[in-house]
Coordinates of C-alpha atoms in Angstrom, one line a residue:
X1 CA -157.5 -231.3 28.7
X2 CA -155.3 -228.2 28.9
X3 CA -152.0 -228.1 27.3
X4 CA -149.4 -225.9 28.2
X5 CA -147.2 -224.4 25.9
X6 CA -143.8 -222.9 27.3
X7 CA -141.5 -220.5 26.1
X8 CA -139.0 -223.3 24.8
X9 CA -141.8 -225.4 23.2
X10 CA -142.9 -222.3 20.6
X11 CA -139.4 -221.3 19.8
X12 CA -138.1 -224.5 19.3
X13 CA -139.6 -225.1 15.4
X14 CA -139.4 -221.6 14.6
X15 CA -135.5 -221.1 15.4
X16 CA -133.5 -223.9 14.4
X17 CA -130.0 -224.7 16.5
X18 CA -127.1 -223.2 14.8
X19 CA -124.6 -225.9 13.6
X20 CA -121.3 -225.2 14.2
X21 CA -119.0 -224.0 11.0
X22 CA -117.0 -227.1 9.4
X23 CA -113.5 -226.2 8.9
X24 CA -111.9 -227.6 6.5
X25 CA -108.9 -229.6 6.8
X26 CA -105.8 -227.9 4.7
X27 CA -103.5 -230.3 3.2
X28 CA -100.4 -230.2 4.6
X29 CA -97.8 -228.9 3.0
X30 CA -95.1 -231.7 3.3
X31 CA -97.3 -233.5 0.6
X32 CA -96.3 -230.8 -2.6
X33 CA -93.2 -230.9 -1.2
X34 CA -93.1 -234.7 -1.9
X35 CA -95.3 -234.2 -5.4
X36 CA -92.5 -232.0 -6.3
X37 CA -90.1 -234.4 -5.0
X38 CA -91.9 -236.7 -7.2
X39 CA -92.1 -234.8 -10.6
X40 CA -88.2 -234.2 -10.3
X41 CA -87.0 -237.8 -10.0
X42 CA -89.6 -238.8 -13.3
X43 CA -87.7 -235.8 -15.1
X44 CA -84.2 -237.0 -13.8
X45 CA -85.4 -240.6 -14.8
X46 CA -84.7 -240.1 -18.5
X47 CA -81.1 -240.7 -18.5
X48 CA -81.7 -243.9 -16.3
X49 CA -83.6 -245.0 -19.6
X50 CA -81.4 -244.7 -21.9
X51 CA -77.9 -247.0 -21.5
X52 CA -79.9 -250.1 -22.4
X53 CA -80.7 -249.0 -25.8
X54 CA -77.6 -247.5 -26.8
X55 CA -75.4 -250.7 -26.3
X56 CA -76.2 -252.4 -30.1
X57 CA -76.2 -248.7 -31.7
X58 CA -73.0 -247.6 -30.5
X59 CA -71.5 -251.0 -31.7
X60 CA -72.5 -250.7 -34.7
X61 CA -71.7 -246.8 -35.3
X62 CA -68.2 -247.1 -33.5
X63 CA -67.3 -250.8 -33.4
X64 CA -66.7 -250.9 -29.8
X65 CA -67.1 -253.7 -27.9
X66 CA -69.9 -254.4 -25.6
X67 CA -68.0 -254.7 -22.6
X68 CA -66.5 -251.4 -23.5
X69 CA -70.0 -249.7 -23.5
X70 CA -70.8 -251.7 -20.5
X71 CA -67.8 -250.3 -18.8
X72 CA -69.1 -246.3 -19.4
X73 CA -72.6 -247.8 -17.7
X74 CA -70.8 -249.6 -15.0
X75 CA -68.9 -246.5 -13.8
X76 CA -72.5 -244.2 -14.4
X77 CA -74.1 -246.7 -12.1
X78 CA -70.7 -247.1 -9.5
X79 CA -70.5 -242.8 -9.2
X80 CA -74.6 -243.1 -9.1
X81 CA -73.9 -244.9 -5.5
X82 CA -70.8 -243.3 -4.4
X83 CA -72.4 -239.9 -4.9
X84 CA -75.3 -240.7 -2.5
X85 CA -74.1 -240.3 0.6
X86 CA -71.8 -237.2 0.5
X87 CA -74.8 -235.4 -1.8
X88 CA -77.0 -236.2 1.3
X89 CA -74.7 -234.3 3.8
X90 CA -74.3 -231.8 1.0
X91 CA -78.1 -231.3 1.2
X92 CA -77.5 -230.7 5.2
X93 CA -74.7 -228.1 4.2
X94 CA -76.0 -226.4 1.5
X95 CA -80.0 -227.1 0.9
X96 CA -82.0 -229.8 -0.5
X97 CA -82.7 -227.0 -3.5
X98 CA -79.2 -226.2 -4.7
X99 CA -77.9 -229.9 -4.4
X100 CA -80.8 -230.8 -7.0
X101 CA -80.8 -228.3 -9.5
X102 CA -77.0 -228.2 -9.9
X103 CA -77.3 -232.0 -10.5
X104 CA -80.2 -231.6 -12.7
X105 CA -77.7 -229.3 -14.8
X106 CA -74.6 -231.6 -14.7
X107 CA -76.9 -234.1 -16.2
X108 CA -77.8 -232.1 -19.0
X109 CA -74.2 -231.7 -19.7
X110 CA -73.2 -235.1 -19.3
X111 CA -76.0 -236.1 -22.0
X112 CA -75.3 -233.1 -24.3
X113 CA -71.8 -233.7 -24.8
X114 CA -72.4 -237.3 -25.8
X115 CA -74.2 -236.1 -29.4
X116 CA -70.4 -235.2 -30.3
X117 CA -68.1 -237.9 -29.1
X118 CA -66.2 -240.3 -31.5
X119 CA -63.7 -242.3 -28.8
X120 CA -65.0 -244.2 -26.2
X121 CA -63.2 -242.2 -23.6
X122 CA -65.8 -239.7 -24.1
X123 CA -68.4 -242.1 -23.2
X124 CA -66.6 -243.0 -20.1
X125 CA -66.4 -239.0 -19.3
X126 CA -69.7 -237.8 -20.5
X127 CA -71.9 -240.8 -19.8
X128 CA -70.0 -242.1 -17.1
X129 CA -68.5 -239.3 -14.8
X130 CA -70.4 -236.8 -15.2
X131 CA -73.8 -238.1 -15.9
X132 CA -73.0 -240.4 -12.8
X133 CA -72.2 -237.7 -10.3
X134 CA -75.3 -235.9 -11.5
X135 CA -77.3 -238.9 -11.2
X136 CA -76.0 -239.6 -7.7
X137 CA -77.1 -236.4 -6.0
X138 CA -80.8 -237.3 -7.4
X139 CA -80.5 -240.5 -5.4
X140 CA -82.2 -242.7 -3.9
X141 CA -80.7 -240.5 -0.7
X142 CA -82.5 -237.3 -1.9
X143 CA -86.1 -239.1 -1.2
X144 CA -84.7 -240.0 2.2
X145 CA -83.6 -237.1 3.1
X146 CA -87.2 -235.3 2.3
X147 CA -89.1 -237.8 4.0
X148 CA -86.6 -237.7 6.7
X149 CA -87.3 -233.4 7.2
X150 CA -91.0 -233.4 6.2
X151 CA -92.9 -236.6 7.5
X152 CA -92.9 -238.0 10.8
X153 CA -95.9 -240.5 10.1
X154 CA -96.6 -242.4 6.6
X155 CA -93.1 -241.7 5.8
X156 CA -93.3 -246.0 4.6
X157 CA -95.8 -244.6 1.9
X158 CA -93.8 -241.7 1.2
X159 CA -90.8 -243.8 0.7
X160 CA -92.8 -246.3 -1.5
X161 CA -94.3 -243.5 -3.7
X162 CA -91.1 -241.5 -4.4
X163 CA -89.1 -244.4 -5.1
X164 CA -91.6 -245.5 -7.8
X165 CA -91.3 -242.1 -9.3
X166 CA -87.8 -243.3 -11.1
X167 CA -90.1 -246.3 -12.7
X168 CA -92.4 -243.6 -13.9
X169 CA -90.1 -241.9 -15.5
X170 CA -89.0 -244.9 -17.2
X171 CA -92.2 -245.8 -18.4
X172 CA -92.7 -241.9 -19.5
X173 CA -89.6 -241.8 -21.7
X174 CA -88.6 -245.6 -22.3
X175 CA -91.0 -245.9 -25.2
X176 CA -90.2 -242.8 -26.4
X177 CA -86.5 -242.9 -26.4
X178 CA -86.4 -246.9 -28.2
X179 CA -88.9 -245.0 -30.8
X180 CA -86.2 -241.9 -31.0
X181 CA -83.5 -244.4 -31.6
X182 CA -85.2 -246.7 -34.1
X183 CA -86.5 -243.6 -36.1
X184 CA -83.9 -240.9 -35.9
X185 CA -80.4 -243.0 -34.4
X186 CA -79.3 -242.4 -30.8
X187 CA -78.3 -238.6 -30.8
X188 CA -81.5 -237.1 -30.7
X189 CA -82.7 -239.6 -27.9
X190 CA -79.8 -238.4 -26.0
X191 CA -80.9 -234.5 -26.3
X192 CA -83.8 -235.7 -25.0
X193 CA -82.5 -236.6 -22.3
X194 CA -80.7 -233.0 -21.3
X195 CA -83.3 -231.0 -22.4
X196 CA -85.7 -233.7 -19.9
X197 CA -83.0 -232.7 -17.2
X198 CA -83.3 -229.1 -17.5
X199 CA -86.9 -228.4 -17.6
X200 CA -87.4 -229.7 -14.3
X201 CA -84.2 -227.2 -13.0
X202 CA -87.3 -224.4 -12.5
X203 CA -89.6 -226.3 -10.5
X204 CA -87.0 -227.5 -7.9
X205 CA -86.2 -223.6 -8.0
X206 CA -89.5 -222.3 -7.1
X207 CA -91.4 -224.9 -5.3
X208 CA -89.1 -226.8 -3.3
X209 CA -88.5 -226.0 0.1
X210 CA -85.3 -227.8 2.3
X211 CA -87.3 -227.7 5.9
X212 CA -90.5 -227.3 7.3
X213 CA -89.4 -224.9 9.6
X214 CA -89.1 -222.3 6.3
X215 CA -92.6 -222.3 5.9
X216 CA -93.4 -222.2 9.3
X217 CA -95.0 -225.8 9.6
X218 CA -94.6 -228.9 12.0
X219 CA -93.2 -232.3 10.3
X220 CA -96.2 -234.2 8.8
X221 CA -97.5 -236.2 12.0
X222 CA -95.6 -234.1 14.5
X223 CA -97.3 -232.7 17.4
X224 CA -94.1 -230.8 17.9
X225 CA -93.0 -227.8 15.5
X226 CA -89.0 -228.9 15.0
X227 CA -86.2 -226.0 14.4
X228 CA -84.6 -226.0 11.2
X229 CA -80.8 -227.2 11.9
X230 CA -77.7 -225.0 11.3
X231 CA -76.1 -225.8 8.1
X232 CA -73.7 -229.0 8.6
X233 CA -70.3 -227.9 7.7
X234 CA -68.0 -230.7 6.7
X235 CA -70.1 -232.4 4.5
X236 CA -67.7 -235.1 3.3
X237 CA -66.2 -235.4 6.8
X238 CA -69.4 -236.6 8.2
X239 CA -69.9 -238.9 5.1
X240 CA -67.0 -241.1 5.9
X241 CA -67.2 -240.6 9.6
X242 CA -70.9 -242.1 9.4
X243 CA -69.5 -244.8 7.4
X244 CA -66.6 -245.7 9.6
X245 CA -69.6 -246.1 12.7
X246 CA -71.9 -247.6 10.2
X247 CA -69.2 -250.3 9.2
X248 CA -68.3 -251.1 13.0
X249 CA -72.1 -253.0 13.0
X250 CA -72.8 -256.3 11.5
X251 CA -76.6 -255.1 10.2
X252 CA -74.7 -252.5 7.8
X253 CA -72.7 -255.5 6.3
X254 CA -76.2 -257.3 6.0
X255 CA -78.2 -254.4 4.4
X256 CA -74.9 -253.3 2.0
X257 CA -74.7 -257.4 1.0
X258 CA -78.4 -257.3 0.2
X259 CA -78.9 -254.0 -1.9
X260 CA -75.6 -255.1 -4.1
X261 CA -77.5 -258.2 -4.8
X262 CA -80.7 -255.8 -5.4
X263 CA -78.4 -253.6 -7.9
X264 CA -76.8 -256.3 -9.6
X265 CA -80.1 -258.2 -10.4
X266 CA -82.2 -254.9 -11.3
X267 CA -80.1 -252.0 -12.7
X268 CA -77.0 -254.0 -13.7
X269 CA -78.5 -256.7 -15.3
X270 CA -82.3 -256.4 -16.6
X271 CA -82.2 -252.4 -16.8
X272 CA -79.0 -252.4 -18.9
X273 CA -79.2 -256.1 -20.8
X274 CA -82.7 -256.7 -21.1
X275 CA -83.5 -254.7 -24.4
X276 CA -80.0 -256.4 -26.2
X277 CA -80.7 -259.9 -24.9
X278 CA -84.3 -259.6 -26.2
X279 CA -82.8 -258.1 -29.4
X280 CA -80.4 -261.4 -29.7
X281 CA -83.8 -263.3 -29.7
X282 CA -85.3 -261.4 -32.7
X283 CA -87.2 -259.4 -30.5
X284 CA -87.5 -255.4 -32.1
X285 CA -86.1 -253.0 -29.4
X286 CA -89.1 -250.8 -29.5
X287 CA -91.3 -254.1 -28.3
X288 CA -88.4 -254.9 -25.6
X289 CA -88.1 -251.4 -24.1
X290 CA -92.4 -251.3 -24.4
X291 CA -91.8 -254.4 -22.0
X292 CA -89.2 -252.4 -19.9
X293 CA -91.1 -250.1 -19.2
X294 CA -94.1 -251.8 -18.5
X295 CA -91.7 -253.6 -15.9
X296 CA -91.8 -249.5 -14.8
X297 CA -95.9 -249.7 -14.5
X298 CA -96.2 -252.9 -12.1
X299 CA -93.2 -251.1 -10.1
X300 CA -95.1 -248.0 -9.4
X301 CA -97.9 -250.5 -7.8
X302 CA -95.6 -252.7 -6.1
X303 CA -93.3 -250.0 -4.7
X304 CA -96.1 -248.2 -2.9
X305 CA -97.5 -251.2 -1.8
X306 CA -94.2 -252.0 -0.4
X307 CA -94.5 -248.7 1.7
X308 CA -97.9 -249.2 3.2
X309 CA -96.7 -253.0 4.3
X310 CA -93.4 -251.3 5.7
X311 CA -95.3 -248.9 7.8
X312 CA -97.3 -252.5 9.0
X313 CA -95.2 -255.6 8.8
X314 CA -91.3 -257.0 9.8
X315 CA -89.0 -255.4 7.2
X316 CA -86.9 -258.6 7.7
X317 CA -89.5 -260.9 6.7
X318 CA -90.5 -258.5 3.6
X319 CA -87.4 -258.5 1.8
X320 CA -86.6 -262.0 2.3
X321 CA -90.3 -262.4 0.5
X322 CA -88.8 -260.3 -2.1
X323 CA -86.0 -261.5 -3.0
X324 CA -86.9 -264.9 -3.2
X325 CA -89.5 -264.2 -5.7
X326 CA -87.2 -262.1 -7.7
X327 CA -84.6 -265.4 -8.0
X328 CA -86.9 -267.5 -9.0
X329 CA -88.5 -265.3 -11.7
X330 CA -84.7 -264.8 -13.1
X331 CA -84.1 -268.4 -13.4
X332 CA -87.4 -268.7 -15.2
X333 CA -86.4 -266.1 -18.1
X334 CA -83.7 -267.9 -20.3
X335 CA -87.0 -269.8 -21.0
X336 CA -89.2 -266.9 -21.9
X337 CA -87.1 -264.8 -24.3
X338 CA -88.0 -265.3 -28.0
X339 CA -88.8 -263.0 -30.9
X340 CA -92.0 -262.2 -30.0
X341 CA -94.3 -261.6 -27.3
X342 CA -95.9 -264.5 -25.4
X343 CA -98.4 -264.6 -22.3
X344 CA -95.1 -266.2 -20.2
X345 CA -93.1 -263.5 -20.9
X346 CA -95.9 -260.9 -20.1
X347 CA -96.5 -262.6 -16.6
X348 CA -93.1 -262.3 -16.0
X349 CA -93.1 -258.3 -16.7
X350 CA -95.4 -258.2 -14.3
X351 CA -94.3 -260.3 -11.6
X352 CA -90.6 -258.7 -11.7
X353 CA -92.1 -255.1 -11.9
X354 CA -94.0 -255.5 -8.6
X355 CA -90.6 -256.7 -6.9
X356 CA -88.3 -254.7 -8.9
X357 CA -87.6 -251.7 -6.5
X358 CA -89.7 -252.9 -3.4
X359 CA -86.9 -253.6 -1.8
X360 CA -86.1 -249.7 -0.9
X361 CA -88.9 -249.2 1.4
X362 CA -88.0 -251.9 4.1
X363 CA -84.4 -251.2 3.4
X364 CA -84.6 -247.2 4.2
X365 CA -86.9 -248.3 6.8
X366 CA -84.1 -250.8 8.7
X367 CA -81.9 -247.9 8.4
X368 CA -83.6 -245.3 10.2
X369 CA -84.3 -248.3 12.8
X370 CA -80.5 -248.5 13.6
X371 CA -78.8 -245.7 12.5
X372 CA -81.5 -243.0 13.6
X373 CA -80.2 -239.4 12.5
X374 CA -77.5 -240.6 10.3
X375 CA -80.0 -243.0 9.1
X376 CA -79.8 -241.2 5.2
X377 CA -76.2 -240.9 5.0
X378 CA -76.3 -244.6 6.3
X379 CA -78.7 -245.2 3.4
X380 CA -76.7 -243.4 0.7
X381 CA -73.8 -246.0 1.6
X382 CA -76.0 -249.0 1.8
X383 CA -77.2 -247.4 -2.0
X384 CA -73.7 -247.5 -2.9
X385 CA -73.4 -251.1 -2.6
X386 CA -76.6 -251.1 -4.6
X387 CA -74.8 -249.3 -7.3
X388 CA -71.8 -250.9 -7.0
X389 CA -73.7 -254.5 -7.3
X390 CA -75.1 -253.0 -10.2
X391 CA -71.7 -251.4 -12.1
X392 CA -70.0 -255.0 -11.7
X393 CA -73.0 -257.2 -13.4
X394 CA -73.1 -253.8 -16.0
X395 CA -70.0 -254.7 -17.1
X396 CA -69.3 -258.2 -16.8
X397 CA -72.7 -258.7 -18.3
X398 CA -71.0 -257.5 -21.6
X399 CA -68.2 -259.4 -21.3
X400 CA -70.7 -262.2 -21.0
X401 CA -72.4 -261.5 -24.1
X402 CA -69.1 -261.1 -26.1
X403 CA -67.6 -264.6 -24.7
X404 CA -70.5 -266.4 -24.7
X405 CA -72.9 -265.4 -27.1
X406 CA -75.8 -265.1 -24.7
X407 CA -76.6 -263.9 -21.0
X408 CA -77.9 -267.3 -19.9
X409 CA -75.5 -267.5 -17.2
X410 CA -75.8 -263.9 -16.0
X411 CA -79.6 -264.9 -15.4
X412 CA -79.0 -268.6 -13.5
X413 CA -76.5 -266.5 -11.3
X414 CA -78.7 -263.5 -10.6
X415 CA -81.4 -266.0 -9.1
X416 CA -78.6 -267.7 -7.3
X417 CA -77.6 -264.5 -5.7
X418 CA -81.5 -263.0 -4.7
X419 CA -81.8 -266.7 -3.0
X420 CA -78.8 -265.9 -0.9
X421 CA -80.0 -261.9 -0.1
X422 CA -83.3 -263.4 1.0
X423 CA -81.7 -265.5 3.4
X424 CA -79.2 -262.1 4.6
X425 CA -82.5 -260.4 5.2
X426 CA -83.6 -262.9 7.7
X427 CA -80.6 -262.5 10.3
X428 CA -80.4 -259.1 10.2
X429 CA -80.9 -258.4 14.4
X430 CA -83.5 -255.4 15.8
X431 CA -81.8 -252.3 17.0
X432 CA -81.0 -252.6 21.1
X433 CA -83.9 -250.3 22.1
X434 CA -85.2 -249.2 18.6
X435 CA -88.7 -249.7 17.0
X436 CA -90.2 -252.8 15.9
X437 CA -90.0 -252.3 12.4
X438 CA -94.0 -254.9 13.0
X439 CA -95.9 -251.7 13.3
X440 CA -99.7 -252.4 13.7
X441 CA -101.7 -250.2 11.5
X442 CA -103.4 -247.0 13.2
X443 CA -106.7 -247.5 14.8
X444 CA -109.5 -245.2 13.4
X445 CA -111.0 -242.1 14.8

């Protein structure tokens, strides 16, 4: 039988098709933007660490009361929120850089000063004022705003993953600081602090970058490359006027009543009175801030995780989940403290810490659902109220302690409160013609 042999049938083996080059897939550069983003809230985090274990050293060194002490946190964590929202239109006016690092240096300041004071109204200047106007221009409102600029898609994740960046940093320098101020008294802990502040001042310097448009790049998820804006002049004009139309709708009322309760029941009241309430149980203060801040290692987890369900689920129905399980873990811990560590008390740690700052994601997330462009000025406000929530249980938390001998009440009425936020959540109504806030995850290509 004759075979014939063609032309294609002899080259085929000896010259094999040429593949086409791969090309490999850059990563965008809205991620080291947020990486950055990240590293400079987990070196601003320090002085977030610290009020809790100052409140029995200062009372013993000065004598002042603890309502007193509580009063210099409760106006650090009131100016922490009021900042928020005029350093966001700041940011608009003058750059997402210079906002930052001037902050970043006011901090150090603030925590210098404190190794020199001997009246308490230098705590209420140095820890309080300036230390809270530093602190509230590295805001919550200063991870909106970059999600806002680079990240069209994912910005749920983003959200979740710079938010847990303050826990971080708490479990970074928590441990440290409690060892600082058991070993060597408070002062040095609170250098710590400035010198943590201003080491991060370089890389918001050199690495940051306020727009996509500077580098020449689309949004993360944009098919669209979107102009830079012209700097907003009248920063603090357009943070009241967004107020004044925020306040005119009844789902700003909602999400401000919610994120007090958040503050009150998180910053005010386990952040600053956990480690002294433990103490009043015999527990050592470095083995109640080692619990803090593991509170600051389950939060990581349960603060992105928030994020990716954000980007997936009702926001509604996710913070009512939230804080309903945060009540009813509060009512729980009157029953848990003692002078050493039990397998209760380490469940709780990490139940609370998955639900301690999960809340932002969905919040943020409502925002930009009804307030669209204004949506992180909207949020600076609503993070006001957080602060807010959180100066008032600061302080009367003290005055607790010093009238009563104990914070059991502050913890039965914390629960009381989340049950009522979780019930807030529920009626707050969908924008008229916004986005489901129910999105259904991405198909795969």
């Amino acid at each position: 039988m004759l075979v014939v042999v063609t032309q294609t049938d002899v080259n085929q083996p000896v010259e094999p098709l040429l593949e086409a080059p791969v090309r490999r897939r850059r990563i965008h550069r809205a991620w080291f933007v947020a990486a950055v983003t990240f590293v400079t809230i987990i070196g601003a985090a320090a002085f977030r660490s610290l009020p809790g274990l100052l409140i029995d050293p200062l009372h013993a060194e000065f004598h002042w009361s603890r309502g007193t002490i509580g009063l210099a946190v409760s106006i650090n964590l009131a100016l922490y929120g009021l900042t928020a929202p005029f350093a966001a239109a700041l940011m608009d006016r003058f750059g997402i850089r210079r906002v930052v690092a001037v902050a970043l240096i006011v901090i150090a300041l603030g925590s210098g000063l404190t190794v020199w004071m001997q009246s308490a109204w230098q705590l209420l200047l140095c820890w309080g004022l300036l230390v809270g106007l530093g602190s509230g221009s590295m805001a919550l409102a200063f991870a909106a705003t970059v999600t806002n600029r680079w990240f069209t898609t994912r910005r749920g994740l983003v959200t979740g993953i710079l938010t847990a960046a303050s826990a971080s940093g708490q479990l970074i320098f928590l441990p440290l600081l409690s060892w600082m101020v058991e070993a060597f008294k408070w002062r040095p802990a609170a250098v710590t602090v400035a010198l943590a502040a201003l080491a991060v001042v370089p890389f918001v310097w050199l690495l940051l970058r306020d727009h996509p448009a500077d580098v020449g790049l689309k949004p993360y998820g944009s098919e669209e490359f979107v102009e830079k804006p012209p700097p907003a002049t009248g920063a603090a004009r357009r943070a009241v006027s967004v107020l004044f139309k925020a306040a005119r709708t009844g789902p700003f009322w909602l999400l401000a009543g919610t994120f007090a309760i958040c503050g009150a029941s998180t910053n005010g009241l386990i952040q600053t009175h956990f480690v002294p309430a433990a103490h009043d149980h015999g527990m050592p203060i470095t083995a109640a801030a080692s619990l803090l801040a593991v509170i600051g290692v389950f939060d990581v987890v349960g603060t992105i995780a928030s994020g990716w369900f954000t980007d997936r689920f009702d926001a509604r129905r996710l913070l009512a989940v939230y804080y309903a399980l945060r009540g009813v873990s509060l009512l729980f811990l009157p029953l848990l403290l003692d002078s050493a560590v039990h397998p209760p008390m380490v469940f709780f740690i990490v139940f609370y810490g998955l639900d301690w700052v999960a809340t932002v994601p969905p919040t943020l997330a409502l925002c930009r659902e009804q307030y669209g462009e204004d949506s992180a000025i909207v949020f600076g406000w609503v993070l006001a109220s957080h602060q807010v929530g959180a100066a008032f249980v600061a302080v009367i938390g003290g005055v607790v302690r010093d009238t009563f001998g104990s914070y059991d009440v502050m913890w039965i009425a914390s629960g009381a409160l989340c049950a009522a936020a979780a019930l807030m959540a529920l009626v707050i109504r969908r924008a008229d013609g916004g986005e489901e806030s129910a999105v259904r995850p991405p198909a795969l290509t």
